[in-house]
PDB file of C-alpha atoms in Angstrom:
ATOM      1  CA  MET A   8      53.353  20.766   9.644  1.00 77.00           C
ATOM      2  CA  ILE A   9      50.809  21.311   6.868  1.00 88.00           C
ATOM      3  CA  LEU A  10      50.438  17.546   6.428  1.00 90.00           C
ATOM      4  CA  ALA A  11      49.767  17.094  10.157  1.00 92.00           C
ATOM      5  CA  LEU A  12      47.155  19.871  10.048  1.00 94.00           C
ATOM      6  CA  VAL A  13      45.411  18.354   7.027  1.00 93.00           C
ATOM      7  CA  LEU A  14      45.397  14.909   8.671  1.00 94.00           C
ATOM      8  CA  ALA A  15      43.975  16.362  11.896  1.00 96.00           C
ATOM      9  CA  LEU A  16      41.250  18.264  10.036  1.00 96.00           C
ATOM     10  CA  TRP A  17      40.388  15.142   8.044  1.00 95.00           C
ATOM     11  CA  LEU A  18      40.163  13.126  11.270  1.00 96.00           C
ATOM     12  CA  PHE A  19      37.902  15.684  12.943  1.00 97.00           C
ATOM     13  CA  ALA A  20      35.701  15.911   9.844  1.00 96.00           C
ATOM     14  CA  VAL A  21      35.152  12.139   9.871  1.00 97.00           C
ATOM     15  CA  ILE A  22      34.424  12.147  13.607  1.00 97.00           C
ATOM     16  CA  ILE A  23      31.918  15.008  13.300  1.00 98.00           C
ATOM     17  CA  ALA A  24      30.250  13.564  10.184  1.00 97.00           C
ATOM     18  CA  ALA A  25      29.866  10.142  11.802  1.00 97.00           C
ATOM     19  CA  ALA A  26      28.899  11.337  15.295  1.00 97.00           C
ATOM     20  CA  SER A  27      26.287  13.736  13.948  1.00 97.00           C
ATOM     21  CA  GLY A  28      24.621  11.036  11.850  1.00 96.00           C
ATOM     22  CA  TRP A  29      25.409  12.894   8.635  1.00 96.00           C
ATOM     23  CA  LEU A  30      27.284   9.917   7.148  1.00 95.00           C
ATOM     24  CA  ALA A  31      24.523   7.481   8.093  1.00 94.00           C
ATOM     25  CA  ALA A  32      21.980   9.702   6.319  1.00 95.00           C
ATOM     26  CA  LEU A  33      23.873   9.536   3.022  1.00 94.00           C
ATOM     27  CA  HIS A  34      22.935   7.201   0.193  1.00 90.00           C
ATOM     28  CA  PRO A  35      25.412   4.323   0.856  1.00 88.00           C
ATOM     29  CA  PRO A  36      27.125   4.444  -2.566  1.00 88.00           C
ATOM     30  CA  LEU A  37      28.156   8.024  -1.730  1.00 92.00           C
ATOM     31  CA  ILE A  38      30.190   6.673   1.170  1.00 91.00           C
ATOM     32  CA  ALA A  39      31.915   4.324  -1.271  1.00 87.00           C
ATOM     33  CA  ALA A  40      32.711   7.308  -3.496  1.00 90.00           C
ATOM     34  CA  MET A  41      34.086   9.135  -0.454  1.00 94.00           C
ATOM     35  CA  VAL A  42      36.373   6.167   0.292  1.00 91.00           C
ATOM     36  CA  ALA A  43      37.714   6.324  -3.265  1.00 90.00           C
ATOM     37  CA  ALA A  44      38.220  10.080  -2.905  1.00 94.00           C
ATOM     38  CA  THR A  45      40.212   9.613   0.312  1.00 94.00           C
ATOM     39  CA  ILE A  46      42.715   7.558  -1.666  1.00 93.00           C
ATOM     40  CA  MET A  47      42.710   9.587  -4.876  1.00 94.00           C
ATOM     41  CA  LEU A  48      42.992  13.094  -3.402  1.00 95.00           C
ATOM     42  CA  PRO A  49      46.258  12.382  -1.566  1.00 95.00           C
ATOM     43  CA  MET A  50      47.570  10.675  -4.707  1.00 95.00           C
ATOM     44  CA  LEU A  51      46.706  13.712  -6.830  1.00 96.00           C
ATOM     45  CA  ALA A  52      48.526  15.908  -4.306  1.00 95.00           C
ATOM     46  CA  TYR A  53      51.500  13.553  -4.423  1.00 96.00           C
ATOM     47  CA  ALA A  54      51.594  13.663  -8.220  1.00 96.00           C
ATOM     48  CA  ALA A  55      51.130  17.432  -8.489  1.00 97.00           C
ATOM     49  CA  LEU A  56      53.075  18.853  -5.557  1.00 95.00           C
ATOM     50  CA  PRO A  57      56.855  18.327  -5.362  1.00 96.00           C
ATOM     51  CA  GLY A  58      56.870  19.624  -1.780  1.00 95.00           C
ATOM     52  CA  PHE A  59      54.372  16.968  -0.772  1.00 95.00           C
ATOM     53  CA  ARG A  60      56.505  14.288  -2.449  1.00 96.00           C
ATOM     54  CA  ARG A  61      59.525  15.546  -0.477  1.00 96.00           C
ATOM     55  CA  THR A  62      57.521  15.430   2.759  1.00 96.00           C
ATOM     56  CA  ILE A  63      56.460  11.829   2.133  1.00 97.00           C
ATOM     57  CA  ALA A  64      60.037  10.881   1.188  1.00 96.00           C
ATOM     58  CA  ALA A  65      61.254  12.463   4.424  1.00 96.00           C
ATOM     59  CA  ILE A  66      58.762  10.376   6.390  1.00 96.00           C
ATOM     60  CA  GLY A  67      60.387   7.360   4.793  1.00 96.00           C
ATOM     61  CA  HIS A  68      59.490   3.765   4.201  1.00 97.00           C
ATOM     62  CA  ARG A  69      60.046   2.583   7.777  1.00 97.00           C
ATOM     63  CA  ARG A  70      57.637   5.107   9.319  1.00 97.00           C
ATOM     64  CA  ILE A  71      55.073   4.473   6.600  1.00 97.00           C
ATOM     65  CA  ILE A  72      55.220   0.762   7.370  1.00 98.00           C
ATOM     66  CA  ILE A  73      55.046   1.407  11.126  1.00 97.00           C
ATOM     67  CA  PHE A  74      51.875   3.434  10.541  1.00 97.00           C
ATOM     68  CA  HIS A  75      50.222   0.300   9.145  1.00 98.00           C
ATOM     69  CA  ILE A  76      50.329  -1.357  12.563  1.00 98.00           C
ATOM     70  CA  TRP A  77      47.029   0.519  13.118  1.00 97.00           C
ATOM     71  CA  ARG A  78      45.448  -2.207  11.018  1.00 98.00           C
ATOM     72  CA  ILE A  79      45.597  -4.636  13.955  1.00 98.00           C
ATOM     73  CA  PRO A  80      43.011  -2.688  16.012  1.00 98.00           C
ATOM     74  CA  ALA A  81      41.044  -2.104  12.788  1.00 97.00           C
ATOM     75  CA  ALA A  82      40.913  -5.882  12.308  1.00 98.00           C
ATOM     76  CA  LEU A  83      39.685  -6.318  15.855  1.00 98.00           C
ATOM     77  CA  LEU A  84      36.867  -3.844  15.159  1.00 97.00           C
ATOM     78  CA  PHE A  85      35.832  -5.774  12.051  1.00 98.00           C
ATOM     79  CA  PHE A  86      35.850  -9.006  14.066  1.00 98.00           C
ATOM     80  CA  TRP A  87      33.869  -7.416  16.917  1.00 98.00           C
ATOM     81  CA  PHE A  88      31.142  -6.004  14.670  1.00 98.00           C
ATOM     82  CA  GLY A  89      31.138  -9.069  12.453  1.00 97.00           C
ATOM     83  CA  MET A  90      30.805 -11.584  15.256  1.00 97.00           C
ATOM     84  CA  ALA A  91      27.905  -9.507  16.596  1.00 97.00           C
ATOM     85  CA  GLY A  92      26.187 -10.013  13.226  1.00 97.00           C
ATOM     86  CA  GLU A  93      26.421  -6.323  12.318  1.00 97.00           C
ATOM     87  CA  LEU A  94      28.485  -6.747   9.135  1.00 98.00           C
ATOM     88  CA  PRO A  95      28.158  -9.183   6.224  1.00 98.00           C
ATOM     89  CA  PRO A  96      30.278 -12.253   7.081  1.00 98.00           C
ATOM     90  CA  LEU A  97      32.301 -12.301   3.862  1.00 97.00           C
ATOM     91  CA  PHE A  98      33.151  -8.614   4.308  1.00 97.00           C
ATOM     92  CA  TRP A  99      34.278  -8.739   7.920  1.00 97.00           C
ATOM     93  CA  VAL A 100      36.204 -11.991   7.524  1.00 98.00           C
ATOM     94  CA  LEU A 101      38.120 -10.730   4.476  1.00 98.00           C
ATOM     95  CA  ALA A 102      38.642  -7.157   5.726  1.00 97.00           C
ATOM     96  CA  GLY A 103      39.466  -8.236   9.267  1.00 97.00           C
ATOM     97  CA  SER A 104      41.793 -11.074   8.315  1.00 98.00           C
ATOM     98  CA  GLY A 105      43.620  -8.992   5.728  1.00 97.00           C
ATOM     99  CA  ASP A 106      44.080  -6.099   8.144  1.00 97.00           C
ATOM    100  CA  LEU A 107      45.276  -8.421  10.895  1.00 98.00           C
ATOM    101  CA  VAL A 108      47.891  -9.988   8.619  1.00 98.00           C
ATOM    102  CA  ALA A 109      48.943  -6.594   7.190  1.00 98.00           C
ATOM    103  CA  GLY A 110      49.278  -5.105  10.677  1.00 98.00           C
ATOM    104  CA  ALA A 111      51.270  -8.099  11.922  1.00 98.00           C
ATOM    105  CA  TYR A 112      53.455  -7.924   8.789  1.00 98.00           C
ATOM    106  CA  ALA A 113      54.105  -4.229   9.499  1.00 98.00           C
ATOM    107  CA  LEU A 114      54.926  -5.029  13.121  1.00 98.00           C
ATOM    108  CA  ARG A 115      57.401  -7.717  12.046  1.00 98.00           C
ATOM    109  CA  LEU A 116      59.116  -5.374   9.592  1.00 98.00           C
ATOM    110  CA  ALA A 117      59.192  -2.536  12.123  1.00 97.00           C
ATOM    111  CA  ARG A 118      61.275  -4.719  14.440  1.00 96.00           C
ATOM    112  CA  GLN A 119      63.952  -5.365  11.823  1.00 95.00           C
ATOM    113  CA  PRO A 120      67.029  -3.134  11.977  1.00 94.00           C
ATOM    114  CA  THR A 121      67.058  -2.596   8.208  1.00 95.00           C
ATOM    115  CA  LEU A 122      64.598  -3.128   5.392  1.00 95.00           C
ATOM    116  CA  SER A 123      65.420  -4.171   1.862  1.00 95.00           C
ATOM    117  CA  ALA A 124      63.601  -2.759  -1.131  1.00 95.00           C
ATOM    118  CA  ALA A 125      62.165  -6.251  -1.717  1.00 96.00           C
ATOM    119  CA  GLU A 126      60.717  -6.375   1.826  1.00 97.00           C
ATOM    120  CA  ILE A 127      59.226  -2.900   1.472  1.00 97.00           C
ATOM    121  CA  HIS A 128      57.776  -3.771  -1.914  1.00 96.00           C
ATOM    122  CA  GLY A 129      56.384  -7.084  -0.620  1.00 97.00           C
ATOM    123  CA  PHE A 130      54.653  -5.397   2.298  1.00 98.00           C
ATOM    124  CA  HIS A 131      53.020  -2.782   0.100  1.00 98.00           C
ATOM    125  CA  ARG A 132      51.956  -5.373  -2.490  1.00 97.00           C
ATOM    126  CA  PHE A 133      50.217  -7.376   0.225  1.00 98.00           C
ATOM    127  CA  GLY A 134      48.726  -4.299   1.908  1.00 96.00           C
ATOM    128  CA  LEU A 135      47.343  -2.938  -1.345  1.00 95.00           C
ATOM    129  CA  ALA A 136      45.943  -6.337  -2.328  1.00 96.00           C
ATOM    130  CA  ASP A 137      44.172  -6.461   1.039  1.00 95.00           C
ATOM    131  CA  PHE A 138      42.639  -3.054   0.355  1.00 91.00           C
ATOM    132  CA  VAL A 139      41.469  -4.089  -3.097  1.00 92.00           C
ATOM    133  CA  VAL A 140      39.771  -7.161  -1.612  1.00 96.00           C
ATOM    134  CA  ALA A 141      38.297  -5.370   1.429  1.00 95.00           C
ATOM    135  CA  VAL A 142      37.142  -2.242  -0.394  1.00 91.00           C
ATOM    136  CA  GLY A 143      35.858  -4.280  -3.331  1.00 93.00           C
ATOM    137  CA  THR A 144      33.910  -6.601  -1.036  1.00 96.00           C
ATOM    138  CA  GLY A 145      32.534  -3.689   0.970  1.00 94.00           C
ATOM    139  CA  LEU A 146      31.546  -1.872  -2.205  1.00 91.00           C
ATOM    140  CA  SER A 147      29.813  -4.990  -3.520  1.00 94.00           C
ATOM    141  CA  PHE A 148      27.714  -5.371  -0.371  1.00 95.00           C
ATOM    142  CA  THR A 149      26.976  -1.631  -0.372  1.00 91.00           C
ATOM    143  CA  LEU A 150      25.794  -1.681  -3.988  1.00 89.00           C
ATOM    144  CA  LEU A 151      23.710  -4.783  -3.246  1.00 93.00           C
ATOM    145  CA  GLY A 152      21.952  -2.750  -0.562  1.00 91.00           C
ATOM    146  CA  ASP A 153      23.007  -4.964   2.349  1.00 94.00           C
ATOM    147  CA  LEU A 154      21.825  -3.103   5.442  1.00 94.00           C
ATOM    148  CA  ARG A 155      24.557  -4.761   7.502  1.00 96.00           C
ATOM    149  CA  MET A 156      27.033  -2.299   5.939  1.00 95.00           C
ATOM    150  CA  ALA A 157      25.447   0.541   7.965  1.00 94.00           C
ATOM    151  CA  PRO A 158      28.066   0.447  10.789  1.00 96.00           C
ATOM    152  CA  VAL A 159      30.750   1.755   8.397  1.00 95.00           C
ATOM    153  CA  ALA A 160      28.976   5.130   8.523  1.00 95.00           C
ATOM    154  CA  SER A 161      29.134   5.297  12.330  1.00 96.00           C
ATOM    155  CA  LEU A 162      31.900   5.515  14.884  1.00 96.00           C
ATOM    156  CA  PRO A 163      34.248   3.740  15.344  1.00 97.00           C
ATOM    157  CA  LEU A 164      34.181   1.951  11.947  1.00 96.00           C
ATOM    158  CA  ALA A 165      33.858   5.237  10.053  1.00 97.00           C
ATOM    159  CA  LEU A 166      37.377   6.069  11.252  1.00 97.00           C
ATOM    160  CA  VAL A 167      38.683   2.879   9.671  1.00 96.00           C
ATOM    161  CA  VAL A 168      36.775   3.251   6.431  1.00 94.00           C
ATOM    162  CA  LEU A 169      36.943   7.016   5.830  1.00 95.00           C
ATOM    163  CA  TYR A 170      40.260   7.857   7.473  1.00 96.00           C
ATOM    164  CA  GLY A 171      42.552   4.855   7.795  1.00 95.00           C
ATOM    165  CA  VAL A 172      41.735   3.306   4.424  1.00 94.00           C
ATOM    166  CA  GLY A 173      42.480   6.524   2.543  1.00 93.00           C
ATOM    167  CA  ILE A 174      45.773   7.199   4.272  1.00 95.00           C
ATOM    168  CA  SER A 175      46.872   3.590   4.073  1.00 95.00           C
ATOM    169  CA  GLY A 176      45.799   3.064   0.473  1.00 95.00           C
ATOM    170  CA  ALA A 177      47.515   6.251  -0.645  1.00 96.00           C
ATOM    171  CA  SER A 178      50.628   5.393   1.371  1.00 97.00           C
ATOM    172  CA  HIS A 179      50.941   2.075  -0.470  1.00 97.00           C
ATOM    173  CA  LEU A 180      50.784   3.829  -3.830  1.00 96.00           C
ATOM    174  CA  MET A 181      53.216   6.542  -2.707  1.00 97.00           C
ATOM    175  CA  ALA A 182      55.639   3.887  -1.454  1.00 97.00           C
ATOM    176  CA  PHE A 183      55.582   2.221  -4.875  1.00 97.00           C
ATOM    177  CA  ALA A 184      56.400   5.578  -6.479  1.00 96.00           C
ATOM    178  CA  MET A 185      59.234   6.152  -3.993  1.00 96.00           C
ATOM    179  CA  LEU A 186      60.674   2.708  -4.740  1.00 96.00           C
ATOM    180  CA  ARG A 187      60.420   3.354  -8.489  1.00 94.00           C
ATOM    181  CA  ARG A 188      62.236   6.696  -8.081  1.00 90.00           C
ATOM    182  CA  ALA A 189      64.959   5.055  -5.997  1.00 88.00           C
ATOM    183  CA  ARG A 190      65.580   2.492  -8.761  1.00 88.00           C
ATOM    184  CA  ALA A 191      65.733   5.172 -11.474  1.00 82.00           C
TER     185      ALA A 191
END
């Protein structure tokens, strides 16, 4: 219940910050720092709070993987904005393609009756690698001052960048920890 409340508040905060223009008014590297914080804060909570770890374990690997299907519509957004010339080509091609493959991978695994530890691990390795590439590429263009990164501070892309990326990135890291605990 607390997790659902925190996620809802986080979602509304991103919507309000983007819709009001507050995010767009920020110095772009601050948005990059916010993206990093959206991954690190849940990970700090996971490391420090046994109750939070139990909640994530109760959600389980299958539901965590199913959540990643959201990356298919995220990919379509990257393609839409990119093909309109509103994002740097290297960024939208890498972020969009990686999200499309990760979402399709999650969809394929979600249809399987059972998942092995190797399949779970493989999905999260790919998903995290995609995030490293996409976030790293986005950060590079942001630090280079490319004005075509501006849409990430507005709706609907702000939801992908400041909500979905944090939850998904943290969920990959939490899944690795859960797999490590299961082996121990």
